[in-house]
């Protein structure tokens, strides 16, 4: 009988194989964590601040949140009270603004002006949100523009039987705005948005607890 060639001790072969595939221990330098990118750290900080801010706002009372909103737009409780008193006494509130050398004045709008926005939307039926936003901005600015440089516009007090007069005055202001340069128009609409935000907060129901 022929003798088979020996292939060695099986246990010895397993030991050699284990030694070959056993991972080497990492050096101390390799274990050191790579420093976080400065941009990543900044993003994490911003997210943390937003979370904390949102949590803090959630714990505020309605009046405290109203006061915070006033602060964010650069207003105050005293200014809000003054705006509300003026609206009650004069039925309108006005502010004067400057853009470069141009001085213009904005005023609050009447209920007739709010109705006009709805009527115009029904008439023109804008087919996109952007078109509607632009249309509403033009109408609101025409309703609120009290003066533009040396040009002073007429505003008749609304009554039950003078809608034709009010429409004619609005048409004059709307046509005037149509001839204003686009960049100036967009700048004025941004000012009007801030003006509206201030007046709306002054008339907010949460304000009644403070006045």
PDB file of C-alpha atoms in Angstrom:
ATOM      1  CA  UNK A   1       0.000   0.000   0.000  1.00  0.00           C
ATOM      2  CA  UNK A   2       1.337   3.378  -0.994  1.00  0.00           C
ATOM      3  CA  UNK A   3       1.829   5.911   1.790  1.00  0.00           C
ATOM      4  CA  UNK A   4       0.116   9.322   1.290  1.00  0.00           C
ATOM      5  CA  UNK A   5       2.256  12.427   1.487  1.00  0.00           C
ATOM      6  CA  UNK A   6       1.817  14.231   4.790  1.00  0.00           C
ATOM      7  CA  UNK A   7       0.118  17.652   4.633  1.00  0.00           C
ATOM      8  CA  UNK A   8       1.123  18.582   8.125  1.00  0.00           C
ATOM      9  CA  UNK A   9      -0.776  18.961  11.375  1.00  0.00           C
ATOM     10  CA  UNK A  10      -4.267  20.499  10.742  1.00  0.00           C
ATOM     11  CA  UNK A  11      -4.253  22.435  14.041  1.00  0.00           C
ATOM     12  CA  UNK A  12      -0.924  23.977  13.099  1.00  0.00           C
ATOM     13  CA  UNK A  13      -2.294  25.107   9.724  1.00  0.00           C
ATOM     14  CA  UNK A  14      -5.341  26.764  11.379  1.00  0.00           C
ATOM     15  CA  UNK A  15      -3.067  28.676  13.768  1.00  0.00           C
ATOM     16  CA  UNK A  16      -0.970  29.982  10.878  1.00  0.00           C
ATOM     17  CA  UNK A  17      -4.101  31.061   8.986  1.00  0.00           C
ATOM     18  CA  UNK A  18      -5.528  32.862  12.042  1.00  0.00           C
ATOM     19  CA  UNK A  19      -2.275  34.703  12.533  1.00  0.00           C
ATOM     20  CA  UNK A  20      -2.292  35.785   8.897  1.00  0.00           C
ATOM     21  CA  UNK A  21      -5.798  37.258   8.928  1.00  0.00           C
ATOM     22  CA  UNK A  22      -5.752  38.692  12.459  1.00  0.00           C
ATOM     23  CA  UNK A  23      -6.089  42.527  12.182  1.00  0.00           C
ATOM     24  CA  UNK A  24      -3.166  44.580  13.380  1.00  0.00           C
ATOM     25  CA  UNK A  25      -3.837  46.826  16.381  1.00  0.00           C
ATOM     26  CA  UNK A  26      -4.284  50.474  15.366  1.00  0.00           C
ATOM     27  CA  UNK A  27      -1.551  52.859  16.288  1.00  0.00           C
ATOM     28  CA  UNK A  28      -2.366  55.686  18.671  1.00  0.00           C
ATOM     29  CA  UNK A  29      -2.159  58.220  15.817  1.00  0.00           C
ATOM     30  CA  UNK A  30      -4.663  56.192  13.796  1.00  0.00           C
ATOM     31  CA  UNK A  31      -7.132  56.198  16.699  1.00  0.00           C
ATOM     32  CA  UNK A  32      -7.162  59.982  16.919  1.00  0.00           C
ATOM     33  CA  UNK A  33     -10.439  61.416  15.624  1.00  0.00           C
ATOM     34  CA  UNK A  34     -10.176  63.727  12.668  1.00  0.00           C
ATOM     35  CA  UNK A  35     -11.053  67.305  13.573  1.00  0.00           C
ATOM     36  CA  UNK A  36     -14.528  68.445  12.464  1.00  0.00           C
ATOM     37  CA  UNK A  37     -14.656  70.790   9.547  1.00  0.00           C
ATOM     38  CA  UNK A  38     -15.225  74.385  10.702  1.00  0.00           C
ATOM     39  CA  UNK A  39     -18.191  74.693   8.356  1.00  0.00           C
ATOM     40  CA  UNK A  40     -19.787  71.586   9.868  1.00  0.00           C
ATOM     41  CA  UNK A  41     -19.300  72.983  13.362  1.00  0.00           C
ATOM     42  CA  UNK A  42     -20.934  76.241  12.310  1.00  0.00           C
ATOM     43  CA  UNK A  43     -23.935  74.427  10.842  1.00  0.00           C
ATOM     44  CA  UNK A  44     -24.333  72.395  14.050  1.00  0.00           C
ATOM     45  CA  UNK A  45     -24.186  75.573  16.143  1.00  0.00           C
ATOM     46  CA  UNK A  46     -26.789  77.284  13.959  1.00  0.00           C
ATOM     47  CA  UNK A  47     -29.113  74.289  14.167  1.00  0.00           C
ATOM     48  CA  UNK A  48     -28.692  74.173  17.947  1.00  0.00           C
ATOM     49  CA  UNK A  49     -29.483  77.872  18.243  1.00  0.00           C
ATOM     50  CA  UNK A  50     -32.595  77.468  16.086  1.00  0.00           C
ATOM     51  CA  UNK A  51     -33.794  74.557  18.216  1.00  0.00           C
ATOM     52  CA  UNK A  52     -33.237  76.498  21.443  1.00  0.00           C
ATOM     53  CA  UNK A  53     -34.940  79.573  19.984  1.00  0.00           C
ATOM     54  CA  UNK A  54     -37.953  77.538  18.844  1.00  0.00           C
ATOM     55  CA  UNK A  55     -38.193  75.901  22.264  1.00  0.00           C
ATOM     56  CA  UNK A  56     -38.016  79.255  24.034  1.00  0.00           C
ATOM     57  CA  UNK A  57     -40.722  80.731  21.815  1.00  0.00           C
ATOM     58  CA  UNK A  58     -42.962  77.744  22.494  1.00  0.00           C
ATOM     59  CA  UNK A  59     -42.838  78.539  26.215  1.00  0.00           C
ATOM     60  CA  UNK A  60     -43.792  82.219  25.795  1.00  0.00           C
ATOM     61  CA  UNK A  61     -47.250  83.530  26.592  1.00  0.00           C
ATOM     62  CA  UNK A  62     -49.218  85.132  23.712  1.00  0.00           C
ATOM     63  CA  UNK A  63     -48.383  88.620  24.970  1.00  0.00           C
ATOM     64  CA  UNK A  64     -44.681  87.794  25.339  1.00  0.00           C
ATOM     65  CA  UNK A  65     -44.632  86.385  21.813  1.00  0.00           C
ATOM     66  CA  UNK A  66     -46.335  89.563  20.552  1.00  0.00           C
ATOM     67  CA  UNK A  67     -43.658  91.678  22.246  1.00  0.00           C
ATOM     68  CA  UNK A  68     -40.957  89.522  20.634  1.00  0.00           C
ATOM     69  CA  UNK A  69     -42.514  90.040  17.199  1.00  0.00           C
ATOM     70  CA  UNK A  70     -42.546  93.798  17.804  1.00  0.00           C
ATOM     71  CA  UNK A  71     -38.866  93.674  18.687  1.00  0.00           C
ATOM     72  CA  UNK A  72     -38.033  91.740  15.524  1.00  0.00           C
ATOM     73  CA  UNK A  73     -39.513  94.410  13.259  1.00  0.00           C
ATOM     74  CA  UNK A  74     -37.854  97.225  15.201  1.00  0.00           C
ATOM     75  CA  UNK A  75     -41.008  98.463  16.931  1.00  0.00           C
ATOM     76  CA  UNK A  76     -42.031  98.753  20.580  1.00  0.00           C
ATOM     77  CA  UNK A  77     -45.075  98.616  22.833  1.00  0.00           C
ATOM     78  CA  UNK A  78     -45.163 102.418  23.052  1.00  0.00           C
ATOM     79  CA  UNK A  79     -45.074 102.814  19.274  1.00  0.00           C
ATOM     80  CA  UNK A  80     -47.755 100.148  18.833  1.00  0.00           C
ATOM     81  CA  UNK A  81     -49.982 101.946  21.352  1.00  0.00           C
ATOM     82  CA  UNK A  82     -49.450 105.239  19.518  1.00  0.00           C
ATOM     83  CA  UNK A  83     -50.357 103.669  16.165  1.00  0.00           C
ATOM     84  CA  UNK A  84     -53.544 102.156  17.578  1.00  0.00           C
ATOM     85  CA  UNK A  85     -54.583 105.449  19.224  1.00  0.00           C
ATOM     86  CA  UNK A  86     -54.023 107.301  15.932  1.00  0.00           C
ATOM     87  CA  UNK A  87     -56.083 104.762  14.001  1.00  0.00           C
ATOM     88  CA  UNK A  88     -58.944 105.069  16.459  1.00  0.00           C
ATOM     89  CA  UNK A  89     -58.863 108.891  16.522  1.00  0.00           C
ATOM     90  CA  UNK A  90     -58.138 109.658  12.839  1.00  0.00           C
ATOM     91  CA  UNK A  91     -59.358 106.455  11.161  1.00  0.00           C
ATOM     92  CA  UNK A  92     -55.946 106.222   9.460  1.00  0.00           C
ATOM     93  CA  UNK A  93     -52.242 106.113  10.192  1.00  0.00           C
ATOM     94  CA  UNK A  94     -49.407 107.493   8.018  1.00  0.00           C
ATOM     95  CA  UNK A  95     -45.626 107.246   7.938  1.00  0.00           C
ATOM     96  CA  UNK A  96     -43.060 109.070   5.806  1.00  0.00           C
ATOM     97  CA  UNK A  97     -40.123 107.217   4.229  1.00  0.00           C
ATOM     98  CA  UNK A  98     -37.010 108.193   2.311  1.00  0.00           C
ATOM     99  CA  UNK A  99     -35.315 106.285  -0.511  1.00  0.00           C
ATOM    100  CA  UNK A 100     -32.256 108.243  -1.616  1.00  0.00           C
ATOM    101  CA  UNK A 101     -33.556 111.747  -2.314  1.00  0.00           C
ATOM    102  CA  UNK A 102     -37.120 110.513  -2.774  1.00  0.00           C
ATOM    103  CA  UNK A 103     -39.566 111.087   0.061  1.00  0.00           C
ATOM    104  CA  UNK A 104     -42.910 109.291  -0.021  1.00  0.00           C
ATOM    105  CA  UNK A 105     -45.712 108.723   2.443  1.00  0.00           C
ATOM    106  CA  UNK A 106     -47.763 105.597   3.085  1.00  0.00           C
ATOM    107  CA  UNK A 107     -51.115 105.352   4.821  1.00  0.00           C
ATOM    108  CA  UNK A 108     -53.343 102.562   6.078  1.00  0.00           C
ATOM    109  CA  UNK A 109     -55.983 101.216   3.711  1.00  0.00           C
ATOM    110  CA  UNK A 110     -59.757 101.244   4.131  1.00  0.00           C
ATOM    111  CA  UNK A 111     -62.257  98.402   3.929  1.00  0.00           C
ATOM    112  CA  UNK A 112     -63.148  99.650   0.433  1.00  0.00           C
ATOM    113  CA  UNK A 113     -59.514  99.069  -0.553  1.00  0.00           C
ATOM    114  CA  UNK A 114     -59.668  95.515   0.784  1.00  0.00           C
ATOM    115  CA  UNK A 115     -62.855  94.947  -1.237  1.00  0.00           C
ATOM    116  CA  UNK A 116     -61.121  96.327  -4.330  1.00  0.00           C
ATOM    117  CA  UNK A 117     -58.370  93.707  -4.057  1.00  0.00           C
ATOM    118  CA  UNK A 118     -60.942  90.900  -4.014  1.00  0.00           C
ATOM    119  CA  UNK A 119     -62.901  92.427  -6.890  1.00  0.00           C
ATOM    120  CA  UNK A 120     -59.774  92.857  -9.021  1.00  0.00           C
ATOM    121  CA  UNK A 121     -58.667  89.270  -8.431  1.00  0.00           C
ATOM    122  CA  UNK A 122     -62.101  88.037  -9.537  1.00  0.00           C
ATOM    123  CA  UNK A 123     -61.919  90.259 -12.624  1.00  0.00           C
ATOM    124  CA  UNK A 124     -58.378  89.428 -13.789  1.00  0.00           C
ATOM    125  CA  UNK A 125     -58.281  85.823 -12.519  1.00  0.00           C
ATOM    126  CA  UNK A 126     -54.457  85.541 -12.233  1.00  0.00           C
ATOM    127  CA  UNK A 127     -53.336  82.043 -13.205  1.00  0.00           C
ATOM    128  CA  UNK A 128     -50.175  81.812 -11.097  1.00  0.00           C
ATOM    129  CA  UNK A 129     -49.244  82.678  -7.511  1.00  0.00           C
ATOM    130  CA  UNK A 130     -46.542  85.049  -8.752  1.00  0.00           C
ATOM    131  CA  UNK A 131     -48.985  86.952 -10.949  1.00  0.00           C
ATOM    132  CA  UNK A 132     -51.449  87.269  -8.091  1.00  0.00           C
ATOM    133  CA  UNK A 133     -48.737  88.443  -5.688  1.00  0.00           C
ATOM    134  CA  UNK A 134     -47.605  91.122  -8.150  1.00  0.00           C
ATOM    135  CA  UNK A 135     -51.171  92.270  -8.794  1.00  0.00           C
ATOM    136  CA  UNK A 136     -52.001  92.517  -5.089  1.00  0.00           C
ATOM    137  CA  UNK A 137     -48.748  94.413  -4.422  1.00  0.00           C
ATOM    138  CA  UNK A 138     -49.627  96.992  -7.100  1.00  0.00           C
ATOM    139  CA  UNK A 139     -53.168  97.444  -5.800  1.00  0.00           C
ATOM    140  CA  UNK A 140     -52.059  97.777  -2.172  1.00  0.00           C
ATOM    141  CA  UNK A 141     -49.350 100.293  -3.023  1.00  0.00           C
ATOM    142  CA  UNK A 142     -51.811 102.342  -5.089  1.00  0.00           C
ATOM    143  CA  UNK A 143     -54.251 102.262  -2.168  1.00  0.00           C
ATOM    144  CA  UNK A 144     -51.597 103.307   0.367  1.00  0.00           C
ATOM    145  CA  UNK A 145     -49.472 105.857  -1.523  1.00  0.00           C
ATOM    146  CA  UNK A 146     -50.359 109.195   0.043  1.00  0.00           C
ATOM    147  CA  UNK A 147     -47.592 111.237  -1.565  1.00  0.00           C
ATOM    148  CA  UNK A 148     -44.603 110.719  -3.858  1.00  0.00           C
ATOM    149  CA  UNK A 149     -42.071 113.542  -3.834  1.00  0.00           C
ATOM    150  CA  UNK A 150     -44.031 116.718  -4.595  1.00  0.00           C
ATOM    151  CA  UNK A 151     -47.049 114.764  -5.823  1.00  0.00           C
ATOM    152  CA  UNK A 152     -49.827 114.577  -3.222  1.00  0.00           C
ATOM    153  CA  UNK A 153     -52.778 112.277  -3.924  1.00  0.00           C
ATOM    154  CA  UNK A 154     -56.419 112.738  -2.986  1.00  0.00           C
ATOM    155  CA  UNK A 155     -58.200 110.418  -0.557  1.00  0.00           C
ATOM    156  CA  UNK A 156     -61.917 111.043  -0.118  1.00  0.00           C
ATOM    157  CA  UNK A 157     -63.475 109.586   3.025  1.00  0.00           C
ATOM    158  CA  UNK A 158     -65.516 106.512   2.014  1.00  0.00           C
ATOM    159  CA  UNK A 159     -69.302 106.737   2.282  1.00  0.00           C
ATOM    160  CA  UNK A 160     -72.183 104.634   1.016  1.00  0.00           C
ATOM    161  CA  UNK A 161     -72.644 106.670  -2.167  1.00  0.00           C
ATOM    162  CA  UNK A 162     -69.186 107.857  -3.306  1.00  0.00           C
ATOM    163  CA  UNK A 163     -67.634 104.674  -4.692  1.00  0.00           C
ATOM    164  CA  UNK A 164     -67.228 106.286  -8.142  1.00  0.00           C
ATOM    165  CA  UNK A 165     -65.120 109.060  -6.635  1.00  0.00           C
ATOM    166  CA  UNK A 166     -62.997 106.580  -4.708  1.00  0.00           C
ATOM    167  CA  UNK A 167     -62.454 104.466  -7.837  1.00  0.00           C
ATOM    168  CA  UNK A 168     -61.386 107.524  -9.856  1.00  0.00           C
ATOM    169  CA  UNK A 169     -58.836 108.503  -7.176  1.00  0.00           C
ATOM    170  CA  UNK A 170     -57.523 104.950  -7.046  1.00  0.00           C
ATOM    171  CA  UNK A 171     -57.221 104.793 -10.852  1.00  0.00           C
ATOM    172  CA  UNK A 172     -55.067 107.941 -10.785  1.00  0.00           C
ATOM    173  CA  UNK A 173     -52.686 106.454  -8.220  1.00  0.00           C
ATOM    174  CA  UNK A 174     -52.614 103.067  -9.957  1.00  0.00           C
ATOM    175  CA  UNK A 175     -51.716 104.684 -13.279  1.00  0.00           C
ATOM    176  CA  UNK A 176     -49.016 106.745 -11.567  1.00  0.00           C
ATOM    177  CA  UNK A 177     -47.432 103.604 -10.078  1.00  0.00           C
ATOM    178  CA  UNK A 178     -47.491 101.962 -13.508  1.00  0.00           C
ATOM    179  CA  UNK A 179     -44.979 104.586 -14.669  1.00  0.00           C
ATOM    180  CA  UNK A 180     -42.602 104.135 -11.706  1.00  0.00           C
ATOM    181  CA  UNK A 181     -39.337 102.283 -12.532  1.00  0.00           C
ATOM    182  CA  UNK A 182     -39.602  98.589 -11.657  1.00  0.00           C
ATOM    183  CA  UNK A 183     -36.717  98.564  -9.166  1.00  0.00           C
ATOM    184  CA  UNK A 184     -38.180 101.541  -7.324  1.00  0.00           C
ATOM    185  CA  UNK A 185     -41.613  99.918  -7.345  1.00  0.00           C
ATOM    186  CA  UNK A 186     -40.281  96.702  -5.781  1.00  0.00           C
ATOM    187  CA  UNK A 187     -38.382  98.696  -3.168  1.00  0.00           C
ATOM    188  CA  UNK A 188     -41.543 100.590  -2.224  1.00  0.00           C
ATOM    189  CA  UNK A 189     -43.564  97.376  -1.955  1.00  0.00           C
ATOM    190  CA  UNK A 190     -40.979  96.029   0.504  1.00  0.00           C
ATOM    191  CA  UNK A 191     -41.347  99.190   2.588  1.00  0.00           C
ATOM    192  CA  UNK A 192     -45.123  98.777   2.456  1.00  0.00           C
ATOM    193  CA  UNK A 193     -44.824  95.193   3.730  1.00  0.00           C
ATOM    194  CA  UNK A 194     -42.887  96.426   6.780  1.00  0.00           C
ATOM    195  CA  UNK A 195     -45.389  99.239   7.301  1.00  0.00           C
ATOM    196  CA  UNK A 196     -48.291  96.773   7.168  1.00  0.00           C
ATOM    197  CA  UNK A 197     -46.534  94.383   9.564  1.00  0.00           C
ATOM    198  CA  UNK A 198     -46.078  97.173  12.110  1.00  0.00           C
ATOM    199  CA  UNK A 199     -49.692  98.346  11.883  1.00  0.00           C
ATOM    200  CA  UNK A 200     -51.058  94.790  11.987  1.00  0.00           C
ATOM    201  CA  UNK A 201     -49.127  94.048  15.171  1.00  0.00           C
ATOM    202  CA  UNK A 202     -50.393  97.283  16.724  1.00  0.00           C
ATOM    203  CA  UNK A 203     -53.960  96.094  16.055  1.00  0.00           C
ATOM    204  CA  UNK A 204     -53.296  92.487  17.075  1.00  0.00           C
ATOM    205  CA  UNK A 205     -55.754  91.077  19.607  1.00  0.00           C
ATOM    206  CA  UNK A 206     -52.824  90.150  21.844  1.00  0.00           C
ATOM    207  CA  UNK A 207     -52.074  93.873  22.177  1.00  0.00           C
ATOM    208  CA  UNK A 208     -55.332  94.517  23.988  1.00  0.00           C
ATOM    209  CA  UNK A 209     -53.904  92.916  27.134  1.00  0.00           C
ATOM    210  CA  UNK A 210     -51.162  95.554  27.193  1.00  0.00           C
ATOM    211  CA  UNK A 211     -53.026  98.744  26.255  1.00  0.00           C
TER     212      UNK A 211
END
